[in-house]
Amino acid sequence: MENHHHEDRNGVVDGSRSALIFLGTGCSSAVPNAMCLIQPSDPPCHVCFQSMSLPPDRNPNYRCNTSLLIDYCHSDGKHYYILIDVGKNFREQVLRWFTYHKIPQVDSIILTHEHADAVLGLDDIRAVQPFSPTNDIDPTPVYLAQYAMESIATKFPYLVLKKLIEGQEVRRVAQLEWNIIEEQVDKPFVASGLKFIPLPVMHGEDYISMGFLFGENCRVAYISDVSRFPSSTEYVISKTGAGQLDLLILDTLYQKGSHNVHFCLPQTLDAVKRICPRKALLIGMTHEFDHHKDNEFLAEWSKREGIQVQLAHDGLRVPVDL
């Protein structure tokens, strides 16, 4: 399969740069919405029906759970692959986009929070690790908050437990090394040589999810699950605060109205205006969004406001110099 995303204007693949690869840009239930297919409305949902009729690499309305892969090119030219979130569709994302973008491995994992659409693919990490029937391989480092660690220990005790109980058979499972990070903007951590600053945000008023700020040359903030920005977090990523972002990747669930645990498009665009990045790409969309139609609206908005905003899509590859 020809890989257009890898090529520059002359058709040359540039392997000396870092890149952001959007493995998923959809909400937790993903798109198409199953109910639109098993109990279709009259007329049927255009976005969901279209997403079944076109192959995913030509269909930006087919959306898996939100996940970002950072292809980080070190100064020595070696590439490291950092995965943010491992949701319910992780195996599908590997089959579709790792193969398409020639991603050979996952070097480290960062988790925003412990909801199903961010962690339920952790079992499948073994599929991208070297095969060892005795689990005798180097574990993949995972970076996560303490509360997420506790939740995952309940959901996946066999991925957290280090020692087998006497008499217990060895079974091949993903080998993971758990690293607790603090939910504070002044407590950075390093994954595969790249520095990340945690961006705690409200995901509903009873819950903190994390976004991440990374990149020295190109400042990128990734915030997949947010209903409100604490002022200390917003300051770190605002043009009027600690400095303008080159790219803001931000949550937007529904096209209209509001939601108790996510931004919808009106709140997302308000936040983009306040934060004022050079460019914003939106993720986390439901089937309310039609990629082409809504990007036409956003192109008009961008012209008016002077900030380039577009919906991202699964498989999108954005070259960056981190």
Tab-separated table of C-alpha atoms in Angstrom:
chain	number	residue	atom	x	y	z
A	1	MET	CA	0.000	0.000	0.000
A	2	GLU	CA	1.463	3.349	-0.993
A	3	ASN	CA	2.031	5.592	1.989
A	4	HIS	CA	1.311	9.188	1.047
A	5	HIS	CA	1.678	10.483	4.609
A	6	HIS	CA	5.384	9.597	4.679
A	7	GLU	CA	6.322	11.519	1.563
A	8	ASP	CA	7.343	15.130	1.006
A	9	ARG	CA	6.275	17.046	-2.128
A	10	ASN	CA	8.891	15.264	-4.215
A	11	GLY	CA	7.647	11.853	-3.085
A	12	VAL	CA	10.688	11.303	-0.860
A	13	VAL	CA	10.195	9.641	2.531
A	14	ASP	CA	11.811	11.736	5.276
A	15	GLY	CA	12.953	9.335	7.979
A	16	SER	CA	15.049	11.957	9.753
A	17	ARG	CA	12.068	13.775	11.290
A	18	SER	CA	9.707	13.038	14.124
A	19	ALA	CA	5.994	12.675	13.424
A	20	LEU	CA	2.651	12.444	15.186
A	21	ILE	CA	0.405	9.619	13.991
A	22	PHE	CA	-3.273	9.731	14.955
A	23	LEU	CA	-4.189	6.092	15.616
A	24	GLY	CA	-7.698	7.058	16.733
A	25	THR	CA	-9.779	10.245	16.756
A	26	GLY	CA	-13.144	8.919	17.961
A	27	CYS	CA	-15.170	8.802	21.148
A	28	SER	CA	-15.361	5.787	23.491
A	29	SER	CA	-18.104	4.048	21.473
A	30	ALA	CA	-16.155	4.861	18.257
A	31	VAL	CA	-17.601	5.610	14.800
A	32	PRO	CA	-19.638	4.096	13.196
A	33	ASN	CA	-22.079	4.004	16.074
A	34	ALA	CA	-23.313	0.415	16.296
A	35	MET	CA	-26.943	1.442	16.941
A	36	CYS	CA	-27.018	3.382	13.649
A	37	LEU	CA	-26.261	0.098	11.885
A	38	ILE	CA	-28.332	-2.439	13.827
A	39	GLN	CA	-31.374	-0.173	14.338
A	40	PRO	CA	-31.045	2.330	11.489
A	41	SER	CA	-33.057	5.533	11.592
A	42	ASP	CA	-35.114	6.785	8.650
A	43	PRO	CA	-33.324	8.343	6.861
A	44	PRO	CA	-30.199	6.394	7.964
A	45	CYS	CA	-27.228	8.127	9.628
A	46	HIS	CA	-25.092	9.341	6.712
A	47	VAL	CA	-21.771	9.311	8.635
A	48	CYS	CA	-22.193	5.781	10.010
A	49	PHE	CA	-23.423	4.249	6.766
A	50	GLN	CA	-20.650	5.923	4.782
A	51	SER	CA	-18.080	4.653	7.278
A	52	MET	CA	-19.092	1.086	6.415
A	53	SER	CA	-19.019	1.559	2.637
A	54	LEU	CA	-15.513	3.010	2.190
A	55	PRO	CA	-12.189	1.442	3.219
A	56	PRO	CA	-10.906	3.171	6.408
A	57	ASP	CA	-7.773	4.575	4.769
A	58	ARG	CA	-10.049	6.578	2.452
A	59	ASN	CA	-12.686	7.340	5.047
A	60	PRO	CA	-11.992	10.007	7.673
A	61	ASN	CA	-15.387	9.336	9.312
A	62	TYR	CA	-14.250	5.886	10.518
A	63	ARG	CA	-12.906	6.637	14.021
A	64	CYS	CA	-11.318	4.362	16.608
A	65	ASN	CA	-10.762	5.331	20.271
A	66	THR	CA	-8.495	8.359	20.695
A	67	SER	CA	-4.817	7.452	20.682
A	68	LEU	CA	-1.657	9.174	19.493
A	69	LEU	CA	1.619	7.581	18.445
A	70	ILE	CA	4.694	9.810	18.657
A	71	ASP	CA	7.394	8.695	16.220
A	72	TYR	CA	10.306	10.417	17.977
A	73	CYS	CA	13.513	10.714	15.964
A	74	HIS	CA	16.518	11.179	18.284
A	75	SER	CA	19.462	13.354	17.238
A	76	ASP	CA	21.351	10.130	16.317
A	77	GLY	CA	18.619	9.291	13.777
A	78	LYS	CA	17.173	6.394	15.807
A	79	HIS	CA	13.370	6.300	16.041
A	80	TYR	CA	11.451	5.642	19.266
A	81	TYR	CA	7.707	5.014	19.310
A	82	ILE	CA	5.711	6.459	22.214
A	83	LEU	CA	2.048	5.465	22.493
A	84	ILE	CA	-0.493	7.660	24.313
A	85	ASP	CA	-3.426	5.480	25.436
A	86	VAL	CA	-4.232	1.875	24.550
A	87	GLY	CA	-7.988	1.708	24.047
A	88	LYS	CA	-10.554	-0.900	23.075
A	89	ASN	CA	-9.578	-0.709	19.383
A	90	PHE	CA	-5.806	-1.022	19.858
A	91	ARG	CA	-5.375	-4.254	17.861
A	92	GLU	CA	-7.388	-2.814	14.973
A	93	GLN	CA	-5.215	0.322	15.072
A	94	VAL	CA	-2.074	-1.838	14.898
A	95	LEU	CA	-3.361	-3.821	11.917
A	96	ARG	CA	-4.499	-0.703	10.104
A	97	TRP	CA	-2.031	2.055	10.939
A	98	PHE	CA	1.159	0.416	12.266
A	99	THR	CA	1.357	-1.492	8.996
A	100	TYR	CA	0.438	1.546	6.874
A	101	HIS	CA	3.014	3.819	8.545
A	102	LYS	CA	5.598	1.047	9.020
A	103	ILE	CA	5.669	1.257	12.829
A	104	PRO	CA	7.796	-1.718	14.021
A	105	GLN	CA	7.297	-1.555	17.807
A	106	VAL	CA	6.121	0.371	20.876
A	107	ASP	CA	8.962	1.658	23.070
A	108	SER	CA	6.919	3.309	25.820
A	109	ILE	CA	3.303	3.933	26.790
A	110	ILE	CA	1.698	6.946	28.480
A	111	LEU	CA	-1.845	6.805	29.875
A	112	THR	CA	-4.074	9.868	30.199
A	113	HIS	CA	-6.499	8.126	32.594
A	114	GLU	CA	-7.955	4.691	33.301
A	115	HIS	CA	-11.293	4.703	31.469
A	116	ALA	CA	-12.078	1.803	29.135
A	117	ASP	CA	-11.265	3.718	25.936
A	118	ALA	CA	-7.767	4.506	27.252
A	119	VAL	CA	-6.656	1.189	28.798
A	120	LEU	CA	-8.668	-1.850	27.682
A	121	GLY	CA	-6.166	-2.666	24.925
A	122	LEU	CA	-3.298	-3.200	27.374
A	123	ASP	CA	-3.615	-6.989	27.120
A	124	ASP	CA	-2.908	-6.699	23.369
A	125	ILE	CA	0.460	-5.012	23.946
A	126	ARG	CA	1.888	-8.557	23.922
A	127	ALA	CA	1.063	-8.641	20.180
A	128	VAL	CA	3.666	-5.911	19.549
A	129	GLN	CA	6.294	-7.393	21.893
A	130	PRO	CA	8.889	-10.051	21.028
A	131	PHE	CA	7.535	-13.582	21.462
A	132	SER	CA	8.635	-15.441	24.587
A	133	PRO	CA	6.561	-18.317	26.020
A	134	THR	CA	8.264	-17.731	29.389
A	135	ASN	CA	7.787	-13.919	29.356
A	136	ASP	CA	11.552	-13.502	29.312
A	137	ILE	CA	11.638	-10.131	27.505
A	138	ASP	CA	12.350	-6.518	28.434
A	139	PRO	CA	9.116	-4.952	29.707
A	140	THR	CA	7.630	-1.902	27.983
A	141	PRO	CA	7.597	1.114	30.347
A	142	VAL	CA	4.165	2.555	31.133
A	143	TYR	CA	3.726	6.028	32.677
A	144	LEU	CA	0.513	6.706	34.587
A	145	ALA	CA	-0.992	8.393	37.650
A	146	GLN	CA	-1.342	6.547	40.960
A	147	TYR	CA	-5.163	6.341	40.766
A	148	ALA	CA	-4.897	4.878	37.253
A	149	MET	CA	-2.384	2.331	38.529
A	150	GLU	CA	-4.796	1.215	41.252
A	151	SER	CA	-7.652	0.879	38.764
A	152	ILE	CA	-5.509	-1.111	36.306
A	153	ALA	CA	-4.307	-3.413	39.100
A	154	THR	CA	-8.001	-4.304	39.586
A	155	LYS	CA	-8.815	-4.585	35.857
A	156	PHE	CA	-5.610	-6.433	34.876
A	157	PRO	CA	-4.054	-8.017	37.984
A	158	TYR	CA	-2.037	-10.443	35.821
A	159	LEU	CA	-0.328	-7.504	34.050
A	160	VAL	CA	0.682	-5.915	37.351
A	161	LEU	CA	1.520	-8.985	39.470
A	162	LYS	CA	5.241	-9.669	39.402
A	163	LYS	CA	5.483	-13.132	40.971
A	164	LEU	CA	3.558	-16.286	40.196
A	165	ILE	CA	1.864	-18.065	43.075
A	166	GLU	CA	3.354	-21.514	43.758
A	167	GLY	CA	1.915	-24.073	41.350
A	168	GLN	CA	0.650	-21.422	38.916
A	169	GLU	CA	1.406	-22.084	35.240
A	170	VAL	CA	3.375	-19.562	33.189
A	171	ARG	CA	1.107	-17.903	30.646
A	172	ARG	CA	2.303	-15.480	28.022
A	173	VAL	CA	1.114	-11.958	28.887
A	174	ALA	CA	2.241	-8.426	28.035
A	175	GLN	CA	5.353	-7.480	29.995
A	176	LEU	CA	4.964	-3.980	31.393
A	177	GLU	CA	7.011	-1.841	33.767
A	178	TRP	CA	4.813	0.561	35.728
A	179	ASN	CA	6.046	4.105	36.439
A	180	ILE	CA	3.963	6.483	38.548
A	181	ILE	CA	3.884	10.094	37.396
A	182	GLU	CA	2.518	13.050	39.340
A	183	GLU	CA	-0.465	15.029	38.078
A	184	GLN	CA	1.347	18.352	38.317
A	185	VAL	CA	2.592	20.766	35.663
A	186	ASP	CA	5.880	21.204	37.553
A	187	LYS	CA	6.636	17.457	37.646
A	188	PRO	CA	7.881	16.501	34.151
A	189	PHE	CA	8.946	12.966	33.245
A	190	VAL	CA	10.912	11.447	30.361
A	191	ALA	CA	9.668	8.604	28.130
A	192	SER	CA	12.018	7.193	25.466
A	193	GLY	CA	14.197	10.308	25.722
A	194	LEU	CA	11.339	12.806	25.226
A	195	LYS	CA	10.310	15.142	28.064
A	196	PHE	CA	6.601	15.374	28.932
A	197	ILE	CA	4.859	17.884	31.193
A	198	PRO	CA	1.620	16.554	32.739
A	199	LEU	CA	-1.437	18.745	32.104
A	200	PRO	CA	-4.112	17.837	34.668
A	201	VAL	CA	-7.623	18.734	33.448
A	202	MET	CA	-11.136	18.095	34.719
A	203	HIS	CA	-12.963	15.254	32.937
A	204	GLY	CA	-16.230	15.898	34.757
A	205	GLU	CA	-16.011	17.765	38.065
A	206	ASP	CA	-15.265	14.546	40.004
A	207	TYR	CA	-12.358	13.306	37.884
A	208	ILE	CA	-8.891	14.384	36.739
A	209	SER	CA	-7.541	13.218	33.399
A	210	MET	CA	-4.118	14.150	32.080
A	211	GLY	CA	-3.028	15.831	28.916
A	212	PHE	CA	0.651	16.197	28.025
A	213	LEU	CA	2.894	18.970	26.738
A	214	PHE	CA	5.984	17.882	24.812
A	215	GLY	CA	8.544	19.093	22.278
A	216	GLU	CA	11.396	21.598	22.651
A	217	ASN	CA	11.477	22.964	19.076
A	218	CYS	CA	7.797	22.458	18.358
A	219	ARG	CA	5.514	22.739	21.421
A	220	VAL	CA	2.636	20.259	21.239
A	221	ALA	CA	-0.150	19.752	23.789
A	222	TYR	CA	-2.350	16.650	23.641
A	223	ILE	CA	-5.602	16.824	25.664
A	224	SER	CA	-8.060	14.054	24.813
A	225	ASP	CA	-10.569	14.144	27.698
A	226	VAL	CA	-11.521	17.515	29.171
A	227	SER	CA	-14.586	19.345	30.442
A	228	ARG	CA	-12.741	22.223	32.163
A	229	PHE	CA	-9.200	23.618	32.321
A	230	PRO	CA	-7.813	24.460	35.767
A	231	SER	CA	-6.211	27.919	35.432
A	232	SER	CA	-2.728	26.583	36.328
A	233	THR	CA	-2.910	24.088	33.426
A	234	GLU	CA	-4.287	26.616	30.955
A	235	TYR	CA	-1.489	29.060	31.836
A	236	VAL	CA	1.205	26.529	30.831
A	237	ILE	CA	-0.176	26.178	27.280
A	238	SER	CA	-1.530	29.696	26.607
A	239	LYS	CA	-0.031	32.325	24.345
A	240	THR	CA	-0.732	34.893	27.079
A	241	GLY	CA	0.744	32.537	29.710
A	242	ALA	CA	3.912	30.430	29.434
A	243	GLY	CA	4.045	30.684	25.636
A	244	GLN	CA	2.223	29.866	22.406
A	245	LEU	CA	1.756	26.259	21.342
A	246	ASP	CA	2.672	25.217	17.832
A	247	LEU	CA	-0.040	22.552	17.935
A	248	LEU	CA	-2.958	21.922	20.285
A	249	ILE	CA	-4.686	18.539	19.966
A	250	LEU	CA	-8.014	18.872	21.766
A	251	ASP	CA	-11.185	16.996	22.716
A	252	THR	CA	-14.533	17.727	21.023
A	253	LEU	CA	-17.363	15.227	21.586
A	254	TYR	CA	-20.526	16.671	20.023
A	255	GLN	CA	-21.082	19.280	17.362
A	256	LYS	CA	-23.602	21.297	19.367
A	257	GLY	CA	-24.551	21.980	22.972
A	258	SER	CA	-22.520	20.872	25.963
A	259	HIS	CA	-21.689	17.708	27.894
A	260	ASN	CA	-20.844	17.080	31.551
A	261	VAL	CA	-17.503	15.304	31.020
A	262	HIS	CA	-16.222	16.461	27.596
A	263	PHE	CA	-15.861	19.646	25.594
A	264	CYS	CA	-18.244	19.920	22.666
A	265	LEU	CA	-17.424	22.066	19.651
A	266	PRO	CA	-18.620	25.402	21.158
A	267	GLN	CA	-16.444	24.938	24.297
A	268	THR	CA	-13.547	23.579	22.222
A	269	LEU	CA	-13.510	26.643	19.969
A	270	ASP	CA	-13.794	28.981	22.983
A	271	ALA	CA	-10.776	27.237	24.534
A	272	VAL	CA	-8.825	27.447	21.259
A	273	LYS	CA	-9.473	31.211	21.145
A	274	ARG	CA	-8.283	31.662	24.756
A	275	ILE	CA	-5.202	29.407	24.432
A	276	CYS	CA	-4.391	30.748	20.938
A	277	PRO	CA	-2.130	28.021	19.476
A	278	ARG	CA	-0.664	28.384	15.987
A	279	LYS	CA	-2.728	25.377	14.939
A	280	ALA	CA	-5.320	23.054	16.523
A	281	LEU	CA	-6.452	19.549	15.563
A	282	LEU	CA	-9.619	18.132	17.141
A	283	ILE	CA	-10.167	14.559	18.333
A	284	GLY	CA	-12.704	12.450	20.271
A	285	MET	CA	-15.599	13.007	17.850
A	286	THR	CA	-18.925	11.135	17.725
A	287	HIS	CA	-20.884	10.368	14.544
A	288	GLU	CA	-22.392	13.883	14.713
A	289	PHE	CA	-19.285	15.108	12.896
A	290	ASP	CA	-18.980	14.717	9.149
A	291	HIS	CA	-15.268	15.175	8.439
A	292	HIS	CA	-15.460	17.045	5.124
A	293	LYS	CA	-18.524	19.158	5.926
A	294	ASP	CA	-17.355	20.192	9.383
A	295	ASN	CA	-13.841	20.931	8.176
A	296	GLU	CA	-15.360	23.346	5.653
A	297	PHE	CA	-17.084	25.123	8.547
A	298	LEU	CA	-13.818	25.095	10.544
A	299	ALA	CA	-11.872	26.490	7.581
A	300	GLU	CA	-14.241	29.486	7.572
A	301	TRP	CA	-13.916	29.830	11.354
A	302	SER	CA	-10.120	29.655	11.030
A	303	LYS	CA	-10.065	32.448	8.445
A	304	ARG	CA	-12.234	34.622	10.662
A	305	GLU	CA	-10.339	33.981	13.906
A	306	GLY	CA	-6.793	33.689	12.518
A	307	ILE	CA	-6.129	30.268	14.123
A	308	GLN	CA	-5.997	27.183	11.910
A	309	VAL	CA	-8.405	24.527	13.273
A	310	GLN	CA	-9.385	21.223	11.651
A	311	LEU	CA	-10.793	17.835	12.663
A	312	ALA	CA	-8.043	15.209	12.727
A	313	HIS	CA	-8.731	11.751	11.279
A	314	ASP	CA	-7.501	8.217	11.963
A	315	GLY	CA	-4.228	7.556	10.149
A	316	LEU	CA	-3.266	11.234	9.884
A	317	ARG	CA	0.524	11.690	10.047
A	318	VAL	CA	1.881	15.125	10.957
A	319	PRO	CA	5.673	15.588	10.583
A	320	VAL	CA	7.131	17.668	13.445
A	321	ASP	CA	10.570	18.659	14.708
A	322	LEU	CA	10.423	17.876	18.401
